Tab-separated table of C-alpha atoms in Angstrom:
chain	number	residue	atom	x	y	z
A	4	MET	CA	-83.443	35.238	49.593
A	5	PRO	CA	-86.406	33.804	47.820
A	6	LYS	CA	-89.239	32.236	49.682
A	7	ILE	CA	-89.123	28.506	50.101
A	8	ARG	CA	-92.450	26.772	48.747
A	9	LYS	CA	-93.691	23.987	50.249
A	10	ASP	CA	-96.740	21.713	49.577
A	11	ASN	CA	-99.732	20.535	51.820
A	12	LYS	CA	-97.382	17.996	53.594
A	13	GLY	CA	-94.670	20.466	54.536
A	14	ARG	CA	-92.360	19.177	51.494
A	15	ASN	CA	-89.916	21.846	49.949
A	16	LEU	CA	-90.926	22.305	46.391
A	17	ARG	CA	-88.137	22.821	44.090
A	18	PRO	CA	-87.792	25.182	41.184
A	19	GLY	CA	-90.880	24.665	38.513
A	20	GLU	CA	-92.670	22.444	40.891
A	21	THR	CA	-96.053	23.531	42.036
A	22	GLN	CA	-98.908	22.012	43.859
A	23	ARG	CA	-102.443	22.544	42.312
A	24	SER	CA	-105.468	23.381	44.211
A	25	ASP	CA	-106.615	19.678	43.498
A	26	GLY	CA	-103.472	18.556	45.116
A	27	ASN	CA	-102.021	17.203	41.940
A	28	TYR	CA	-98.189	18.265	41.159
A	29	MET	CA	-96.956	20.226	37.995
A	30	PHE	CA	-93.547	20.720	36.763
A	31	VAL	CA	-93.217	23.567	34.210
A	32	TYR	CA	-89.804	23.359	32.438
A	33	MET	CA	-88.438	25.258	28.945
A	34	LEU	CA	-88.599	23.443	25.394
A	35	GLY	CA	-86.748	25.596	23.118
A	36	LYS	CA	-89.065	28.993	23.702
A	37	LYS	CA	-91.908	27.075	24.775
A	38	LYS	CA	-92.996	26.259	28.183
A	39	LYS	CA	-94.078	22.808	28.565
A	40	TYR	CA	-95.560	20.983	31.559
A	41	ILE	CA	-95.868	17.359	33.541
A	42	TYR	CA	-98.183	16.363	36.107
A	43	ASP	CA	-98.493	13.591	38.464
A	44	THR	CA	-100.556	12.811	41.747
A	45	ASP	CA	-97.566	12.251	43.657
A	46	LEU	CA	-94.314	14.647	44.231
A	47	ALA	CA	-91.943	11.748	44.082
A	48	ALA	CA	-93.479	10.123	40.856
A	49	LEU	CA	-92.909	13.718	39.485
A	50	ARG	CA	-89.638	13.928	40.368
A	51	ALA	CA	-88.602	10.514	38.611
A	52	LYS	CA	-90.354	12.491	35.456
A	53	GLU	CA	-88.114	15.398	36.118
A	54	LYS	CA	-85.137	13.253	36.339
A	55	GLN	CA	-86.040	11.025	33.241
A	56	LEU	CA	-86.432	14.517	31.218
A	57	THR	CA	-82.948	15.749	32.746
A	58	LYS	CA	-81.335	12.331	31.348
A	59	ASP	CA	-83.119	12.394	28.169
A	60	ALA	CA	-82.025	16.096	27.482
A	61	ASP	CA	-78.371	15.289	28.314
A	62	ASP	CA	-78.485	12.326	26.140
A	63	GLY	CA	-80.263	13.976	22.959
A	64	VAL	CA	-83.716	11.925	23.437
A	65	ARG	CA	-86.357	14.253	22.036
A	66	THR	CA	-88.756	12.794	24.489
A	67	GLN	CA	-91.193	15.844	24.945
A	68	GLU	CA	-91.244	16.614	20.938
A	69	ALA	CA	-92.022	12.920	20.506
A	70	MET	CA	-95.396	13.048	22.994
A	71	LYS	CA	-96.955	14.393	19.678
A	72	ILE	CA	-95.942	11.692	17.656
A	73	THR	CA	-97.589	8.168	17.062
A	74	LEU	CA	-96.604	5.046	15.631
A	75	ASN	CA	-98.888	5.473	12.794
A	76	ASP	CA	-96.954	8.827	12.241
A	77	MET	CA	-93.624	6.749	12.310
A	78	PHE	CA	-95.108	4.688	9.747
A	79	LYS	CA	-96.105	7.128	7.491
A	80	VAL	CA	-92.353	8.369	7.262
A	81	LEU	CA	-91.059	5.065	6.917
A	82	MET	CA	-93.279	4.471	4.116
A	83	ASP	CA	-91.804	7.643	2.686
A	84	THR	CA	-88.326	6.661	2.694
A	85	LYS	CA	-88.651	3.457	0.883
A	86	LEU	CA	-88.486	5.055	-2.530
A	87	GLN	CA	-87.572	1.669	-4.402
A	88	LEU	CA	-90.272	0.037	-2.919
A	89	LYS	CA	-92.642	-1.889	-5.589
A	90	ALA	CA	-95.974	-0.371	-5.918
A	91	SER	CA	-97.664	-3.729	-5.503
A	92	THR	CA	-95.371	-4.309	-2.317
A	93	ARG	CA	-96.255	-0.830	-1.060
A	94	ALA	CA	-100.017	-1.543	-1.078
A	95	ASN	CA	-99.676	-4.835	0.510
A	96	TYR	CA	-97.921	-3.095	3.339
A	97	GLU	CA	-100.315	-0.374	3.579
A	98	TYR	CA	-103.161	-2.966	3.376
A	99	LEU	CA	-101.606	-4.871	6.364
A	100	TRP	CA	-101.340	-1.779	8.523
A	101	SER	CA	-104.808	-0.358	7.493
A	102	SER	CA	-106.435	-3.825	8.253
A	103	TYR	CA	-104.633	-4.895	11.470
A	104	ILE	CA	-102.496	-1.928	13.170
A	105	LYS	CA	-103.909	1.418	11.987
A	106	ASP	CA	-106.672	1.459	14.770
A	107	GLU	CA	-104.879	-0.382	17.500
A	108	PRO	CA	-104.483	2.066	20.832
A	109	PHE	CA	-101.087	1.578	20.901
A	110	ALA	CA	-100.647	2.781	17.350
A	111	ASN	CA	-102.290	6.104	18.152
A	112	THR	CA	-100.370	6.313	21.532
A	113	PRO	CA	-97.150	9.042	21.875
A	114	LEU	CA	-94.507	7.140	20.937
A	115	PRO	CA	-92.640	7.541	24.413
A	116	ASN	CA	-96.000	5.725	25.913
A	117	ILE	CA	-95.625	2.404	24.017
A	118	ARG	CA	-94.681	-0.463	26.117
A	119	LYS	CA	-93.122	-3.708	25.513
A	120	SER	CA	-96.329	-5.052	26.833
A	121	ASP	CA	-98.469	-3.158	24.248
A	122	ILE	CA	-96.963	-4.740	21.316
A	123	LEU	CA	-96.918	-8.166	23.318
A	124	THR	CA	-100.794	-7.762	23.887
A	125	PHE	CA	-101.634	-7.150	20.302
A	126	TYR	CA	-99.079	-9.939	19.068
A	127	THR	CA	-100.558	-12.380	21.400
A	128	LYS	CA	-104.221	-11.286	20.536
A	129	LEU	CA	-103.499	-11.817	16.609
A	130	LEU	CA	-102.302	-15.529	17.505
A	131	LYS	CA	-105.554	-16.099	19.570
A	132	LYS	CA	-107.556	-14.725	16.419
A	133	GLY	CA	-105.858	-17.772	14.455
A	134	PHE	CA	-102.601	-15.906	13.077
A	135	ALA	CA	-100.072	-18.696	11.930
A	136	ILE	CA	-96.630	-17.459	13.679
A	137	ASN	CA	-95.292	-16.903	10.275
A	138	SER	CA	-98.299	-14.507	9.188
A	139	LEU	CA	-97.567	-12.348	12.450
A	140	GLU	CA	-93.928	-12.013	11.190
A	141	SER	CA	-95.445	-9.920	8.432
A	142	ILE	CA	-96.981	-7.635	10.987
A	143	ASN	CA	-93.707	-7.326	13.211
A	144	ASN	CA	-91.787	-6.327	10.079
A	145	LEU	CA	-94.047	-3.131	9.838
A	146	VAL	CA	-93.839	-2.732	13.260
A	147	HIS	CA	-90.447	-3.007	14.531
A	148	PRO	CA	-88.696	-0.962	11.475
A	149	ALA	CA	-91.208	1.847	12.403
A	150	LEU	CA	-90.509	2.060	15.954
A	151	GLU	CA	-86.600	1.297	15.017
A	152	LEU	CA	-86.833	4.622	12.966
A	153	ALA	CA	-88.392	6.555	15.948
A	154	VAL	CA	-85.025	5.074	17.785
A	155	ASP	CA	-82.877	6.462	15.207
A	156	ASP	CA	-84.451	9.684	15.230
A	157	ASP	CA	-83.899	9.989	19.191
A	158	TYR	CA	-87.973	9.986	19.725
A	159	ILE	CA	-87.632	7.241	22.116
A	160	ARG	CA	-84.527	5.468	23.884
A	161	LYS	CA	-85.308	1.710	22.988
A	162	ASN	CA	-87.690	-0.242	20.490
A	163	PRO	CA	-90.383	-1.759	22.901
A	164	SER	CA	-91.347	-4.160	19.849
A	165	LYS	CA	-87.616	-5.782	20.029
A	166	GLY	CA	-87.596	-9.430	21.015
A	167	VAL	CA	-91.232	-9.292	21.163
A	168	TYR	CA	-91.754	-11.591	17.980
A	169	ARG	CA	-88.758	-13.818	18.211
A	170	SER	CA	-89.504	-14.707	21.938
A	171	LEU	CA	-93.280	-15.918	20.749
A	172	LYS	CA	-91.978	-17.823	17.969
A	173	SER	CA	-89.206	-19.237	20.183
A	174	GLU	CA	-91.918	-20.378	22.669
A	175	GLY	CA	-93.997	-22.021	19.797
A	176	SER	CA	-97.064	-19.415	20.200
A	177	GLY	CA	-99.791	-19.533	17.877
A	178	LYS	CA	-101.096	-22.051	14.796
A	179	PRO	CA	-98.359	-23.873	13.616
A	180	ALA	CA	-97.477	-23.021	10.046
A	181	LYS	CA	-99.477	-24.679	7.701
A	182	THR	CA	-98.319	-27.852	6.452
A	183	ARG	CA	-96.963	-27.868	2.765
A	184	ILE	CA	-99.359	-30.284	0.668
A	185	ALA	CA	-97.722	-32.020	-2.309
A	186	LEU	CA	-99.554	-34.202	-4.098
A	187	THR	CA	-98.226	-37.950	-4.711
A	188	LYS	CA	-97.234	-39.461	-8.231
A	189	GLU	CA	-100.553	-41.042	-8.293
A	190	GLN	CA	-102.473	-38.380	-7.054
A	191	GLN	CA	-100.527	-35.955	-9.784
A	192	LYS	CA	-101.269	-38.817	-12.540
A	193	ASN	CA	-104.928	-38.780	-12.042
A	194	PHE	CA	-105.482	-34.912	-11.536
A	195	LEU	CA	-103.660	-34.261	-15.002
A	196	ARG	CA	-105.439	-37.688	-16.767
A	197	PHE	CA	-109.002	-36.529	-15.291
A	198	ILE	CA	-108.448	-33.247	-16.784
A	199	SER	CA	-107.307	-34.526	-20.199
A	200	LYS	CA	-110.129	-36.678	-20.750
A	201	SER	CA	-112.758	-33.884	-19.358
A	202	PRO	CA	-114.871	-32.193	-21.976
A	203	MET	CA	-115.807	-29.626	-19.439
A	204	TYR	CA	-112.214	-28.965	-17.860
A	205	SER	CA	-109.697	-29.880	-20.715
A	206	HIS	CA	-109.093	-26.399	-21.842
A	207	TRP	CA	-107.423	-26.343	-18.310
A	208	LEU	CA	-104.428	-28.832	-19.037
A	209	PRO	CA	-102.088	-26.452	-20.321
A	210	VAL	CA	-101.787	-24.328	-17.533
A	211	MET	CA	-101.996	-27.143	-15.007
A	212	VAL	CA	-99.266	-29.167	-16.797
A	213	VAL	CA	-96.968	-26.075	-16.462
A	214	LEU	CA	-97.533	-25.642	-13.152
A	215	LEU	CA	-97.069	-28.743	-12.123
A	216	GLY	CA	-94.293	-29.349	-14.559
A	217	THR	CA	-91.891	-26.423	-13.784
A	218	GLY	CA	-92.618	-25.413	-10.091
A	219	LEU	CA	-93.201	-21.505	-11.515
A	220	ARG	CA	-94.875	-19.565	-9.083
A	221	VAL	CA	-98.687	-18.374	-10.079
A	222	GLY	CA	-97.740	-15.038	-11.316
A	223	GLU	CA	-94.337	-16.375	-13.020
A	224	CYS	CA	-96.722	-18.802	-14.943
A	225	THR	CA	-99.708	-16.554	-15.699
A	226	GLY	CA	-97.246	-13.925	-16.678
A	227	LEU	CA	-95.346	-15.980	-19.467
A	228	THR	CA	-95.064	-14.607	-22.822
A	229	LYS	CA	-94.026	-16.252	-26.048
A	230	ASN	CA	-90.504	-14.401	-25.831
A	231	ASP	CA	-90.167	-16.113	-22.351
A	232	VAL	CA	-90.072	-19.867	-23.820
A	233	ASP	CA	-87.422	-21.365	-25.747
A	234	LEU	CA	-88.477	-24.572	-26.988
A	235	GLU	CA	-85.354	-25.096	-29.247
A	236	ASN	CA	-83.381	-24.815	-26.032
A	237	ASN	CA	-85.768	-26.450	-23.780
A	238	THR	CA	-85.781	-23.317	-21.324
A	239	ILE	CA	-88.210	-20.954	-19.794
A	240	SER	CA	-86.531	-17.412	-18.668
A	241	VAL	CA	-88.466	-16.024	-15.719
A	242	ASN	CA	-88.120	-12.346	-15.194
A	243	HIS	CA	-91.505	-10.734	-14.231
A	244	ASN	CA	-94.736	-11.371	-12.482
A	245	LEU	CA	-98.589	-10.988	-13.425
A	246	ILE	CA	-100.470	-10.090	-10.149
A	247	TYR	CA	-103.752	-8.772	-9.312
A	248	ARG	CA	-103.481	-6.017	-6.565
A	249	VAL	CA	-105.540	-3.076	-5.134
A	250	ILE	CA	-102.926	-0.192	-5.906
A	251	ASP	CA	-104.062	3.761	-5.470
A	252	GLY	CA	-107.425	2.272	-4.734
A	253	LYS	CA	-108.095	0.428	-8.062
A	254	ALA	CA	-108.105	-3.590	-8.270
A	255	ASP	CA	-106.527	-4.378	-11.559
A	256	PHE	CA	-103.576	-6.674	-13.054
A	257	HIS	CA	-100.083	-5.343	-12.714
A	258	ILE	CA	-96.530	-6.733	-14.211
A	259	THR	CA	-93.882	-6.464	-11.346
A	260	THR	CA	-90.247	-7.663	-11.628
A	261	PRO	CA	-89.155	-10.727	-9.040
A	262	LYS	CA	-88.342	-9.463	-5.292
A	263	THR	CA	-84.961	-10.660	-5.322
A	264	ALA	CA	-82.162	-11.506	-7.712
A	265	SER	CA	-82.987	-15.191	-7.240
A	266	GLY	CA	-86.016	-14.733	-8.638
A	267	THR	CA	-84.912	-13.806	-12.005
A	268	ARG	CA	-84.004	-16.916	-13.662
A	269	THR	CA	-83.578	-19.158	-16.873
A	270	ILE	CA	-85.218	-22.983	-15.685
A	271	PRO	CA	-84.677	-26.215	-17.451
A	272	ILE	CA	-87.972	-27.682	-19.136
A	273	LEU	CA	-87.609	-31.190	-17.578
A	274	TYR	CA	-90.774	-32.655	-18.370
A	275	PRO	CA	-91.417	-33.526	-21.907
A	276	GLU	CA	-95.250	-32.608	-21.459
A	277	VAL	CA	-94.417	-29.316	-20.448
A	278	ALA	CA	-92.744	-28.457	-23.673
A	279	GLU	CA	-95.773	-30.280	-25.832
A	280	GLN	CA	-98.017	-28.377	-23.866
A	281	LEU	CA	-96.466	-25.004	-24.575
A	282	ARG	CA	-95.478	-25.426	-28.072
A	283	ALA	CA	-99.242	-26.537	-29.031
A	284	LEU	CA	-100.811	-23.470	-27.099
A	285	ILE	CA	-98.292	-21.118	-28.972
A	286	GLU	CA	-99.137	-22.424	-32.210
A	287	VAL	CA	-102.776	-21.673	-31.931
A	288	MET	CA	-102.411	-18.510	-29.890
A	289	ASP	CA	-103.114	-16.023	-32.655
A	290	ALA	CA	-106.228	-17.610	-33.906
A	291	LEU	CA	-107.441	-18.172	-30.130
A	292	TYR	CA	-106.636	-14.384	-29.184
A	293	PRO	CA	-106.459	-12.195	-32.038
A	294	GLU	CA	-106.279	-9.137	-29.954
A	295	ASP	CA	-102.782	-9.243	-28.345
A	296	LEU	CA	-102.619	-8.035	-24.591
A	297	VAL	CA	-99.998	-5.669	-23.640
A	298	MET	CA	-98.832	-4.361	-20.417
A	299	ASN	CA	-95.654	-2.370	-19.499
A	300	GLY	CA	-94.180	-3.435	-22.675
A	301	TYR	CA	-94.942	-7.127	-22.497
A	302	HIS	CA	-97.004	-8.661	-25.000
A	303	GLY	CA	-97.799	-12.379	-26.086
A	304	PHE	CA	-99.228	-13.371	-22.931
A	305	ILE	CA	-99.847	-17.386	-23.215
A	306	PHE	CA	-102.142	-17.960	-20.935
A	307	ARG	CA	-105.529	-16.268	-21.159
A	308	ASN	CA	-109.065	-16.749	-19.578
A	309	ARG	CA	-111.943	-17.724	-21.725
A	310	SER	CA	-112.500	-13.786	-22.955
A	311	GLY	CA	-109.055	-13.438	-23.562
A	312	TYR	CA	-108.227	-11.556	-20.733
A	313	PHE	CA	-105.453	-11.964	-18.042
A	314	LEU	CA	-105.317	-15.252	-15.883
A	315	SER	CA	-105.661	-14.753	-12.055
A	316	ALA	CA	-104.683	-17.042	-9.459
A	317	HIS	CA	-108.220	-16.783	-7.912
A	318	ASN	CA	-109.323	-18.311	-11.581
A	319	ILE	CA	-106.806	-21.004	-11.589
A	320	ASN	CA	-107.852	-21.778	-7.602
A	321	ARG	CA	-111.509	-22.057	-8.462
A	322	ALA	CA	-110.624	-24.276	-11.375
A	323	ILE	CA	-108.549	-26.789	-9.135
A	324	GLU	CA	-111.617	-26.630	-6.311
A	325	ARG	CA	-114.373	-27.895	-9.267
A	326	ILE	CA	-112.007	-30.107	-10.736
A	327	SER	CA	-111.163	-31.917	-7.792
A	328	ILE	CA	-114.806	-31.893	-6.594
A	329	ALA	CA	-115.891	-33.418	-9.887
A	330	TYR	CA	-112.655	-36.404	-9.911
A	331	ASN	CA	-113.367	-37.417	-6.351
A	332	ALA	CA	-117.202	-37.725	-7.121
A	333	GLU	CA	-116.560	-39.732	-10.035
A	334	GLU	CA	-113.658	-41.930	-8.260
A	335	MET	CA	-115.683	-42.567	-5.619
A	336	ASP	CA	-118.474	-43.841	-7.951
A	337	GLN	CA	-115.753	-45.939	-9.781
A	338	ALA	CA	-114.328	-47.146	-6.638
A	339	GLU	CA	-117.506	-48.508	-5.428
A	340	LEU	CA	-118.378	-50.422	-8.923
A	341	GLU	CA	-114.946	-52.296	-8.648
A	342	ASP	CA	-115.026	-52.436	-4.679
A	343	ARG	CA	-111.827	-50.908	-3.604
A	344	GLU	CA	-110.994	-47.757	-1.778
A	345	PRO	CA	-111.094	-44.670	-3.739
A	346	SER	CA	-108.029	-42.820	-4.685
A	347	LEU	CA	-109.040	-39.124	-3.788
A	348	LEU	CA	-107.598	-35.700	-4.022
A	349	PRO	CA	-106.932	-33.778	-1.286
A	350	HIS	CA	-108.067	-30.325	-0.821
A	351	PHE	CA	-105.310	-27.853	-2.181
A	352	SER	CA	-104.666	-24.804	-3.920
A	353	VAL	CA	-102.391	-23.829	-7.145
A	354	HIS	CA	-99.308	-22.928	-4.655
A	355	ASN	CA	-99.237	-26.815	-3.742
A	356	LEU	CA	-98.664	-27.542	-7.562
A	357	ARG	CA	-95.119	-25.556	-7.047
A	358	HIS	CA	-94.543	-27.652	-3.739
A	359	THR	CA	-95.518	-30.904	-5.718
A	360	PHE	CA	-92.972	-30.051	-8.493
A	361	CYS	CA	-90.223	-29.162	-5.580
A	362	THR	CA	-91.249	-32.503	-4.175
A	363	ARG	CA	-90.431	-34.497	-7.075
A	364	LEU	CA	-87.365	-32.666	-7.741
A	365	CYS	CA	-85.973	-33.487	-4.323
A	366	GLU	CA	-86.817	-37.256	-4.934
A	367	SER	CA	-84.889	-37.238	-7.965
A	368	THR	CA	-81.954	-35.387	-7.120
A	369	ASN	CA	-79.849	-34.189	-3.954
A	370	ASP	CA	-77.923	-31.511	-5.703
A	371	ILE	CA	-79.452	-28.645	-3.358
A	372	LYS	CA	-77.736	-25.730	-5.345
A	373	PHE	CA	-79.772	-27.032	-8.371
A	374	ILE	CA	-83.130	-27.173	-6.534
A	375	GLN	CA	-82.661	-23.722	-5.394
A	376	GLN	CA	-82.037	-22.086	-8.570
A	377	VAL	CA	-84.724	-23.969	-10.480
A	378	MET	CA	-87.236	-22.655	-7.641
A	379	GLY	CA	-85.683	-19.367	-7.425
A	380	HIS	CA	-85.245	-19.404	-3.446
A	381	ALA	CA	-83.897	-16.447	-2.264
A	382	ASP	CA	-82.758	-18.280	0.955
A	383	PHE	CA	-80.483	-21.236	0.705
A	384	SER	CA	-82.195	-22.410	3.753
A	385	THR	CA	-85.714	-22.652	2.219
A	386	THR	CA	-84.613	-25.142	-0.227
A	387	MET	CA	-82.543	-27.026	2.699
A	388	ASP	CA	-86.001	-27.060	5.021
A	389	ILE	CA	-87.970	-28.465	2.136
A	390	TYR	CA	-85.337	-30.864	1.029
A	391	THR	CA	-85.030	-32.347	4.516
A	392	HIS	CA	-88.379	-32.541	5.330
A	393	ILE	CA	-89.236	-34.379	1.671
A	394	THR	CA	-86.319	-36.747	2.337
A	395	GLN	CA	-87.701	-37.648	5.833
A	396	GLU	CA	-91.046	-38.559	4.812
A	397	ASN	CA	-89.398	-40.677	2.196
A	398	MET	CA	-87.121	-42.560	4.698
A	399	LYS	CA	-90.314	-42.841	6.874
A	400	GLU	CA	-91.951	-44.654	3.887
A	401	LYS	CA	-89.195	-46.840	3.031
A	402	ALA	CA	-88.541	-47.751	6.586
A	403	GLU	CA	-91.899	-48.936	6.716
A	404	VAL	CA	-91.542	-51.207	3.452
A	405	ILE	CA	-88.020	-52.595	4.651
A	406	LYS	CA	-89.605	-53.150	8.223
A	407	GLY	CA	-92.008	-55.619	6.926
A	408	ASN	CA	-89.330	-57.756	4.902
A	409	LEU	CA	-86.932	-58.012	7.695
A	410	VAL	CA	-87.024	-60.961	9.990
A	411	LEU	CA	-84.497	-61.063	12.777
A	412	MET	CA	-85.203	-64.289	14.639
């Protein structure tokens, strides 16, 4: 009969259990043909770990294998499975991971040791840094599937990120999403009229008119070619984007296709000014740009910078800022001369031109499906949210006007 081993407190030790000379406890077991060890300062705590090991083994959970695998490792595996991912999207995912997640302690911790509190602490830290809750979603959309893949591979029993983002969002944590800025009809007209009359900025008129008059995303607009514009039928075909991204360590322009099927669309030219600007620009393109730009089989790009190269969102945003400053300065001087309040432009970016177009569309029609198709929204709820917000704002304005004309007694 084998001798019963005891610890220094006289408690019987089970097979595989040992008390070391420093008083700590160790349990040795076999994983395949290899010996594995777990340790604890307390015998009861060690036995709880032994029990979990047995349960994991019975359930097929590969806990001990997972002790050599981190969240960073799982992200690499996840990216390797995304064969259809566009190069620009892949570069964006890798940038987000490298910038915000890669060096976090929990991302370098063995998978079984990641706790829900680790994810919650990390997300809360980002929110405290100024992340809007909608921006945090981009981070969660990387962390959650990487951990979900670990669950599917039986490395961990459950996903510690499950429900964390949703709970923070429902609590209203973090900065609220930025309010969408849409130019008023007056601001829109003032902006374009100033550009058209300005010797310094008039060359920006075509692209600003097209952006404001079509609602195209900036990459859809800057990527437009002559073949995409049908002035006979007054339509524009949207089938690709021109983007500026760092891909494979190199920053350059790239052509991508729309992310969703709804992004590929043919839209009507609703403003005659858009057709006029496109027609005028296409007629002088060959004289303005003798050298045709070609990328991924696309050529005849309509919008170029002064050097004849591709136009970027950054170029347009800088132009908007300079134009707005110049307009506001002139308008303030004029208002002072005329003894009136100045009609100033707010601070806005190129994306706000798209929202301005959508606002005008929502003010003109309640056909939500038509608005969705023109805007290229993948999700019907996106269109519905914008439409509801805009119509509610209009209702407030109308209510104020009506209130001033109503007398009950």
